[in-house]
PDB file of C-alpha atoms in Angstrom:
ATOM      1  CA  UNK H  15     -85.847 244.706 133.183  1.00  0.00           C
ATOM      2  CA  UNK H  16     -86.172 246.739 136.379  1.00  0.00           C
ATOM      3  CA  UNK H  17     -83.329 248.934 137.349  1.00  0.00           C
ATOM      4  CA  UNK H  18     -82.607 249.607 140.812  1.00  0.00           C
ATOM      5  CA  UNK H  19     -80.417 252.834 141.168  1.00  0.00           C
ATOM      6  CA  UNK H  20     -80.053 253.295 144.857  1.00  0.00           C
ATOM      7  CA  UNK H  21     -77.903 255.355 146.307  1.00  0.00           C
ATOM      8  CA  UNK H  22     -75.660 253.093 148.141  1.00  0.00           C
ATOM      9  CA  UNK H  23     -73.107 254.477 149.909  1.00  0.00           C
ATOM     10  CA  UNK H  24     -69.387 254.062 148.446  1.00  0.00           C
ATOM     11  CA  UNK H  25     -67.325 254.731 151.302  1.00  0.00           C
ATOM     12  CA  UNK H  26     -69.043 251.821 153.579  1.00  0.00           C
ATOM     13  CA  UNK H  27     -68.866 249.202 150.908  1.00  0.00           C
ATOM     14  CA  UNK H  28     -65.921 249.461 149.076  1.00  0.00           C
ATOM     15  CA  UNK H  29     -64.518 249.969 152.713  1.00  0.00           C
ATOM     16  CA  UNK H  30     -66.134 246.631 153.741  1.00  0.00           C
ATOM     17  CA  UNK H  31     -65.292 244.899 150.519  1.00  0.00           C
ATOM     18  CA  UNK H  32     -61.605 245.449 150.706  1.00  0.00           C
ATOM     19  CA  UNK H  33     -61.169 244.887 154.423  1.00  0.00           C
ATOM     20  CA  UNK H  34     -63.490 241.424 154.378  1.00  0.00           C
ATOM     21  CA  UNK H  35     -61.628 240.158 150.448  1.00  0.00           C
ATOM     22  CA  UNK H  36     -58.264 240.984 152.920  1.00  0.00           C
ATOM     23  CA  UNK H  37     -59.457 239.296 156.355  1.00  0.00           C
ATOM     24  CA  UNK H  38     -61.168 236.214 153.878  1.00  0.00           C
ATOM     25  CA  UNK H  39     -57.573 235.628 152.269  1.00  0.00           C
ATOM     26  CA  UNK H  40     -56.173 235.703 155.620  1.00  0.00           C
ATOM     27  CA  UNK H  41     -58.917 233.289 156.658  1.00  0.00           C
ATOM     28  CA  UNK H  42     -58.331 231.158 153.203  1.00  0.00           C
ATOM     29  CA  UNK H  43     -54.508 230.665 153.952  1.00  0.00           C
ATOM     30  CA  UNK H  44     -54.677 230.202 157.508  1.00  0.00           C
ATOM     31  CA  UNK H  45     -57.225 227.197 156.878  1.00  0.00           C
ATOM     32  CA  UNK H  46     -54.739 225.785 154.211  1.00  0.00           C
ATOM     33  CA  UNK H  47     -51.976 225.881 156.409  1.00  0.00           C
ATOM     34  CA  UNK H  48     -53.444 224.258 159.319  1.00  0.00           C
ATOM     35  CA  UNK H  49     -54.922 221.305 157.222  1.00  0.00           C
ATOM     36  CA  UNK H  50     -51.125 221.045 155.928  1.00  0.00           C
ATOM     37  CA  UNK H  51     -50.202 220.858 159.844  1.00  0.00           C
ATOM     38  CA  UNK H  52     -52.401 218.272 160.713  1.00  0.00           C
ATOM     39  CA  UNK H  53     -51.248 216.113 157.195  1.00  0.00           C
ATOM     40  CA  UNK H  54     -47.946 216.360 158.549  1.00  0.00           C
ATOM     41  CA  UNK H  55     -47.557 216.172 161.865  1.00  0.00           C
ATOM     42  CA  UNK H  56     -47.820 212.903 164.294  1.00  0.00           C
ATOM     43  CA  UNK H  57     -48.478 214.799 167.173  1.00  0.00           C
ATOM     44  CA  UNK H  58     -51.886 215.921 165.891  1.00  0.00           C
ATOM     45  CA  UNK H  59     -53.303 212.672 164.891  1.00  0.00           C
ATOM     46  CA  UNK H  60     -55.374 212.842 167.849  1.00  0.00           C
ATOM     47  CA  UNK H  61     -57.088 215.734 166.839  1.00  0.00           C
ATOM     48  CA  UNK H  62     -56.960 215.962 163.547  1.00  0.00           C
ATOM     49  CA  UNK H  63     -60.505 214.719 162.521  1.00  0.00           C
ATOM     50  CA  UNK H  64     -61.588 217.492 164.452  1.00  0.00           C
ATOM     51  CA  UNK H  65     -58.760 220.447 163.038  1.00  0.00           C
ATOM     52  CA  UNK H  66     -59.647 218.736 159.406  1.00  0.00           C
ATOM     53  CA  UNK H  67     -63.530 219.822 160.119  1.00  0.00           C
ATOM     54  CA  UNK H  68     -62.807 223.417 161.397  1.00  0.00           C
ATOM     55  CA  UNK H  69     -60.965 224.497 158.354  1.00  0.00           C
ATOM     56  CA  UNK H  70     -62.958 222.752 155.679  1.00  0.00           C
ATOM     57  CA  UNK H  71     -65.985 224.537 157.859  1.00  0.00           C
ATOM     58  CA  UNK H  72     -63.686 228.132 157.605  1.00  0.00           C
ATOM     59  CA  UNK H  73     -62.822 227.619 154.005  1.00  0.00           C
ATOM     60  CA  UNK H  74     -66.550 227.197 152.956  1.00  0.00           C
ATOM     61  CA  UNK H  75     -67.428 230.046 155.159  1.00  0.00           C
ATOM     62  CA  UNK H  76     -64.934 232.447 153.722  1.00  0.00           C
ATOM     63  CA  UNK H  77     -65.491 231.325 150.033  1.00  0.00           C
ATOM     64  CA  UNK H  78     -69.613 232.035 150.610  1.00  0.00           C
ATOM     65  CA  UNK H  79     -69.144 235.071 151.658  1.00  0.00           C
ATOM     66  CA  UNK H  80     -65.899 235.982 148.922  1.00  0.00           C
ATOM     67  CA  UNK H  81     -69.222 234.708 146.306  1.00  0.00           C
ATOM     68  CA  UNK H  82     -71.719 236.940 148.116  1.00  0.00           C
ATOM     69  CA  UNK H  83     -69.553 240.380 147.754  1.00  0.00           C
ATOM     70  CA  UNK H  84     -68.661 239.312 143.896  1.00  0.00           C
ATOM     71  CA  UNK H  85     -72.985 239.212 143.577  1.00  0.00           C
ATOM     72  CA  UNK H  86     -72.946 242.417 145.175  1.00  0.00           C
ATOM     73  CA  UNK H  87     -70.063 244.159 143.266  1.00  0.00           C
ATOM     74  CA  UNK H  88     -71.698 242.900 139.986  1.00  0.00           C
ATOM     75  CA  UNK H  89     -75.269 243.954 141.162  1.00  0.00           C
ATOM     76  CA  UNK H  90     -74.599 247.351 142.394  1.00  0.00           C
ATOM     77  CA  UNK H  91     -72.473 248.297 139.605  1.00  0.00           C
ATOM     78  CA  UNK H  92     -74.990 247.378 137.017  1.00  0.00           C
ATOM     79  CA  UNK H  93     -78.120 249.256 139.202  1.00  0.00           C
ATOM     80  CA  UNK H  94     -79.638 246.312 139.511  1.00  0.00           C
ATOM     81  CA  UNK H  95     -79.720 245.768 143.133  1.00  0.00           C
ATOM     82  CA  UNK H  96     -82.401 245.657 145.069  1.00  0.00           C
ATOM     83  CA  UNK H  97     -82.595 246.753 149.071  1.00  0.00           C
ATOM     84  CA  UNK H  98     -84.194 244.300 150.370  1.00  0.00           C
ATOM     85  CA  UNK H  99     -81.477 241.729 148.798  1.00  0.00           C
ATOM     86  CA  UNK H 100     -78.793 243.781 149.817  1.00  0.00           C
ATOM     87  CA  UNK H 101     -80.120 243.324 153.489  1.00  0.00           C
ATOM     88  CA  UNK H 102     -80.567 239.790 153.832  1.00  0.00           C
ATOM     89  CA  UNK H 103     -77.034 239.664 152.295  1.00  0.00           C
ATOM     90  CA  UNK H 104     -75.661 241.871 155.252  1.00  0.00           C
ATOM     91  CA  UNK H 105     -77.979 240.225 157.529  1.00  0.00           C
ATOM     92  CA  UNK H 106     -76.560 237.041 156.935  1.00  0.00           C
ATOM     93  CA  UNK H 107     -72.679 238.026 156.562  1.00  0.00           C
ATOM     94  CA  UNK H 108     -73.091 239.386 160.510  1.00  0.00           C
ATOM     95  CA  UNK H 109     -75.552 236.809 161.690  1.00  0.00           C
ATOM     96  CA  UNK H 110     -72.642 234.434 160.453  1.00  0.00           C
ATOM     97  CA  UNK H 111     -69.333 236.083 161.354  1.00  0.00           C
ATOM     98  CA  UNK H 112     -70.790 237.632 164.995  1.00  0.00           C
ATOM     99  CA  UNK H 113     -71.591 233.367 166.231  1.00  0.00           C
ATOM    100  CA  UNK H 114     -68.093 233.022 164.910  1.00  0.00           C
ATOM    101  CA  UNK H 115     -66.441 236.082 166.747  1.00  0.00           C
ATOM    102  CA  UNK H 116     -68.060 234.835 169.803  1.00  0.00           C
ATOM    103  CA  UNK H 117     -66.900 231.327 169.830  1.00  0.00           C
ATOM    104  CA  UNK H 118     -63.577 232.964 169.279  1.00  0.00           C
ATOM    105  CA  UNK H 119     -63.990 235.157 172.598  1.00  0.00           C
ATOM    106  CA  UNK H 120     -65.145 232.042 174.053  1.00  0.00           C
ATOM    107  CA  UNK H 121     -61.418 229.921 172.870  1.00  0.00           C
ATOM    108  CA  UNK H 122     -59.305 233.176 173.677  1.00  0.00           C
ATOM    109  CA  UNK H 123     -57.836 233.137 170.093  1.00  0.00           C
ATOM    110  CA  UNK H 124     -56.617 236.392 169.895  1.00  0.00           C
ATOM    111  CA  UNK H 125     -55.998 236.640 165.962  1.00  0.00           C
ATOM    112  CA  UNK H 126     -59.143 235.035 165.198  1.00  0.00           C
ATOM    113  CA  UNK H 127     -60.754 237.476 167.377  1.00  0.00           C
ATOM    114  CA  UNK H 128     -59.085 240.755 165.764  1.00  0.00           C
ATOM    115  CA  UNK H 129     -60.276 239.453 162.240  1.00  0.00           C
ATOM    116  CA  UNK H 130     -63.353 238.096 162.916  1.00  0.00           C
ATOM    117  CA  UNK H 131     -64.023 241.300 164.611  1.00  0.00           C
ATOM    118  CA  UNK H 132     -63.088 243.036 161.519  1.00  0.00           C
ATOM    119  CA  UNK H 133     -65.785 241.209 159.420  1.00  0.00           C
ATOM    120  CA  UNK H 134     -68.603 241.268 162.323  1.00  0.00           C
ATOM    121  CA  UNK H 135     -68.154 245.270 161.726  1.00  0.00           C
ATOM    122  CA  UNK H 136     -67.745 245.524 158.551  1.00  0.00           C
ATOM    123  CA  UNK H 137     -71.315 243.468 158.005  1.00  0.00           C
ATOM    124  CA  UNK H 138     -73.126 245.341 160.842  1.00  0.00           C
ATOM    125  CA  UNK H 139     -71.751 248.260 159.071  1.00  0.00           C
ATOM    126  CA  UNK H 140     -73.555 247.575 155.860  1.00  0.00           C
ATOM    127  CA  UNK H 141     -76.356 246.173 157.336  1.00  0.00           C
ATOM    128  CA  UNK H 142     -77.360 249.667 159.201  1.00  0.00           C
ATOM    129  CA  UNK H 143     -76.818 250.904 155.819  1.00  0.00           C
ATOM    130  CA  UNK H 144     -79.289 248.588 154.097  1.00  0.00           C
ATOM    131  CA  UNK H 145     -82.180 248.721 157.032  1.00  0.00           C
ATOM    132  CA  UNK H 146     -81.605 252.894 156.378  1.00  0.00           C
ATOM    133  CA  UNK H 147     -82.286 252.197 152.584  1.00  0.00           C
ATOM    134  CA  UNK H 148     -85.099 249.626 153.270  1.00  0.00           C
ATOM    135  CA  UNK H 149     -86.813 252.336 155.817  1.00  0.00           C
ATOM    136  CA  UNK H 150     -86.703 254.835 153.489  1.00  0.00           C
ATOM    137  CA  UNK H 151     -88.069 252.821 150.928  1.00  0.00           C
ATOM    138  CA  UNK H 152     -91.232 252.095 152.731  1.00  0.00           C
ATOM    139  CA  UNK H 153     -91.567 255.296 154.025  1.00  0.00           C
ATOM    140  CA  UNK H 154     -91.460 256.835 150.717  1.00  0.00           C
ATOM    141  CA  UNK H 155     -88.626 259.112 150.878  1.00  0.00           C
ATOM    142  CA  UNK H 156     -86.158 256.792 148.781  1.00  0.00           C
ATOM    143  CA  UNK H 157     -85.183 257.857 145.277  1.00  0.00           C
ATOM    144  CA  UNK H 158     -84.421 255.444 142.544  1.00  0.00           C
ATOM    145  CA  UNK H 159     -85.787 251.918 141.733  1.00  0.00           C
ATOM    146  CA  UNK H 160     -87.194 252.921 137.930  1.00  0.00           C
ATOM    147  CA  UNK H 161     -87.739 250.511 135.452  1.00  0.00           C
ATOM    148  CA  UNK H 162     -85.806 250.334 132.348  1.00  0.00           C
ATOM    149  CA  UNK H 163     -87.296 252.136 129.303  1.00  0.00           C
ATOM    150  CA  UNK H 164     -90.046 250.007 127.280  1.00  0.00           C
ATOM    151  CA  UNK H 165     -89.857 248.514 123.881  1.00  0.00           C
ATOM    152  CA  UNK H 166     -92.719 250.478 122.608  1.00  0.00           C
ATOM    153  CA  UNK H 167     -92.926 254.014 124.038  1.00  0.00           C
ATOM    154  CA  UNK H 168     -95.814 254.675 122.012  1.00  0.00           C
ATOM    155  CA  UNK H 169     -97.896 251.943 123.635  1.00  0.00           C
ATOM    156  CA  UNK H 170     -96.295 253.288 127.120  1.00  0.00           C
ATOM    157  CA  UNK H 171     -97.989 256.711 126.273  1.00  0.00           C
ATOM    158  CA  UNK H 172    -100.941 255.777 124.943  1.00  0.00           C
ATOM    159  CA  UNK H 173    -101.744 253.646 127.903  1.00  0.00           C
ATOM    160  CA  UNK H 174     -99.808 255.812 131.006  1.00  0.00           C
ATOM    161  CA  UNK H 175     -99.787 258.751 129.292  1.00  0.00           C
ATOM    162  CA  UNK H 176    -103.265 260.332 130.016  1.00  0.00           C
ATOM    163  CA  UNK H 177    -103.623 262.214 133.495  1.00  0.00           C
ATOM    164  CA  UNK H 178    -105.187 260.129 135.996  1.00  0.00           C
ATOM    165  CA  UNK H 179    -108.059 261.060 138.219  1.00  0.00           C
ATOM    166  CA  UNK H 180    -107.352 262.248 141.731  1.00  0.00           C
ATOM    167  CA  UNK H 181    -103.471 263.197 141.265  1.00  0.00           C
ATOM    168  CA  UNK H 182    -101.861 266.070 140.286  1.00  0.00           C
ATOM    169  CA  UNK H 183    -100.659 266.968 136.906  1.00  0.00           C
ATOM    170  CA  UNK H 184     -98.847 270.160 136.181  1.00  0.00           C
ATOM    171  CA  UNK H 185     -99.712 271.665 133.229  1.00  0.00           C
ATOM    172  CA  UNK H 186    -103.362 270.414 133.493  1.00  0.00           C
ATOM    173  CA  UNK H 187    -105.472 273.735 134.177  1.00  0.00           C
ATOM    174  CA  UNK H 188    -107.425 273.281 136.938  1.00  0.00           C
ATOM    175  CA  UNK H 189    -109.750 276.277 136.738  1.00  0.00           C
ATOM    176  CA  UNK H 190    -113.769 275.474 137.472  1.00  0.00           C
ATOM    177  CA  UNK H 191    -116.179 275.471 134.910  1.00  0.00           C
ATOM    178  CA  UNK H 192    -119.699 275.747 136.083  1.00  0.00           C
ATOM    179  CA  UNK H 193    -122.115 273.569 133.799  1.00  0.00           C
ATOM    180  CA  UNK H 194    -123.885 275.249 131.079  1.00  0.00           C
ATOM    181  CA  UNK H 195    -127.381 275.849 132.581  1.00  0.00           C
ATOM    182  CA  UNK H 196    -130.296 273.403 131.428  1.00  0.00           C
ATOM    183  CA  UNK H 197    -133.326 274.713 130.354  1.00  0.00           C
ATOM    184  CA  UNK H 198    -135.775 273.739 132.634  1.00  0.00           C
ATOM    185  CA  UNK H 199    -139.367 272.292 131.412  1.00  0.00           C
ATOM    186  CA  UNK H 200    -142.742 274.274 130.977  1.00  0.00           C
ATOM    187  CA  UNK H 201    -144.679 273.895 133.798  1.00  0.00           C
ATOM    188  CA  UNK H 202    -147.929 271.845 133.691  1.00  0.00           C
ATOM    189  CA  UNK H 203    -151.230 273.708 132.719  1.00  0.00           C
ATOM    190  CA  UNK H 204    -153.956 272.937 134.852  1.00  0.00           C
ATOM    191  CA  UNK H 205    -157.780 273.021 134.098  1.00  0.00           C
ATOM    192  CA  UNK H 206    -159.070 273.665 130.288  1.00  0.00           C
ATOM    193  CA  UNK H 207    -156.786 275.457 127.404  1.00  0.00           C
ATOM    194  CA  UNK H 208    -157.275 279.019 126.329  1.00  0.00           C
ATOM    195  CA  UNK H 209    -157.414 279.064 122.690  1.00  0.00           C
ATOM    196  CA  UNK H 210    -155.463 281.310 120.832  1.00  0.00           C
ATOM    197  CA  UNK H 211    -156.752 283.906 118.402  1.00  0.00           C
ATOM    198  CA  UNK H 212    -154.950 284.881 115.605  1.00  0.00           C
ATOM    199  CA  UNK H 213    -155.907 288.378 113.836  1.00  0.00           C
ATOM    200  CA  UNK H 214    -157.633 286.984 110.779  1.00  0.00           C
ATOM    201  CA  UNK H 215    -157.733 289.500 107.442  1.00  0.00           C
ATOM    202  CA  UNK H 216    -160.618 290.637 106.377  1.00  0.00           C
ATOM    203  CA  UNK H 217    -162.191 290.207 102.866  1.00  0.00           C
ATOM    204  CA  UNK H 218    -161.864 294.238 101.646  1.00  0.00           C
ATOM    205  CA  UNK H 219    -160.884 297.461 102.929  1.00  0.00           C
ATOM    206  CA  UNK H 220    -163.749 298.877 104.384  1.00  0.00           C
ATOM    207  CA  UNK H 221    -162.580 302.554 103.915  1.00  0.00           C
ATOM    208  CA  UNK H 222    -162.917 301.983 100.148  1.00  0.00           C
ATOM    209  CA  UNK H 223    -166.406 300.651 100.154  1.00  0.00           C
ATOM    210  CA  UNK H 224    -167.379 303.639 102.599  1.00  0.00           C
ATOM    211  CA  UNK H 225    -166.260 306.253 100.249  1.00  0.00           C
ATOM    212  CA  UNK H 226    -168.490 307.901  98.040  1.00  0.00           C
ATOM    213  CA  UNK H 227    -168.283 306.809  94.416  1.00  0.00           C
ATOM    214  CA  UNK H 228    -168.095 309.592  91.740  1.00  0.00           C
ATOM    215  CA  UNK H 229    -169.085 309.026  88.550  1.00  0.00           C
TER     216      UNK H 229
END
């Protein structure tokens, strides 16, 4: 199973975690009161289709993105997070909570505005942190990612374990060895053959038969 041991920064999530779980609870009871208000009060029945719809809309809101930092609490912790998901997470938290700080601006709701603005940071916050991570991934200058150790690190070895052509591999030498020379071939022999002539013995010695035989 691939591991993904980034180096995500501690300081700007746990920072973002606690201040959004805080702001969401806020959020959570805020929602719970007002649908309480609008069950028990007359003087809202005029509006209270519409109050009824803004905090269910709130309340699923909040509890998506309370789910969303549980994933990626569990994920980081256990190095198996991957960039590009931690992006589109952060992506989405401040693509969701920056519409609803600006509809906020737009009503003049001052408390919604403070902690909406708190989760609109905090999300841009880790989103600059995961576009960082994702750009250094593709540029190359992003440690971790591995993969988790095989079953069989013999078969690993055996198949990965050999130097591969055109890399680097220290410990390799890389001194040059000129080929061993080939001999080359005779050259062709043009026109007729010269015989060879090999010294050939002769029958006697013919100092002995020139000396003078004594009786």
């Amino acid at each position: 199973m691939a591991k993904h041991d980034y180096p995500y920064k501690k300081g700007i999530n746990i920072t973002a975690w606690v201040l959004q779980f805080l702001v969401c609870i806020i959020l959570l009871a805020a929602s719970a009161w007002l649908l309480w208000l609008v069950n028990s009060e007359d003087l809202l029945d005029r509006y209270s289709s519409l109050f009824t719809a803004a905090a269910g809309l709130q309340i699923a809101i909040v509890l998506v993105n309370i789910i969303m930092n549980i994933i990626e609490i569990v994920l980081i912790a256990k190095k198996r997070m991957p960039v590009e998901l931690y992006l589109s997470s952060a992506c989405l938290k401040t693509t969701v909570w920056g519409i609803i700080f600006i509809l906020d601006i737009v009503t003049l709701s001052i408390i919604s505005i403070i902690l909406t603005l708190v989760l609109t940071a905090t999300s841009l916050l880790q989103l600059i942190h995961g576009a960082m991570l994702v750009h250094r991934k593709r540029t190359g200058t992003l440690r971790g990612g591995n993969y988790a150790p095989t079953a069989n690190p013999g078969l690993a070895e055996a198949q990965y374990g050999a130097p591969q052509a055109g890399y680097y591999h220290p410990g390799v030498s890389t001194e040059y060895k000129s080929p061993s020379p080939v001999p080359s071939p005779a050259p062709p022999q043009y026109g007729y053959s010269v015989p060879a002539y090999a010294p050939q013995a002769t029958g006697g010695s013919y100092e002995l038969e020139s000396r003078p035989q004594h009786a």
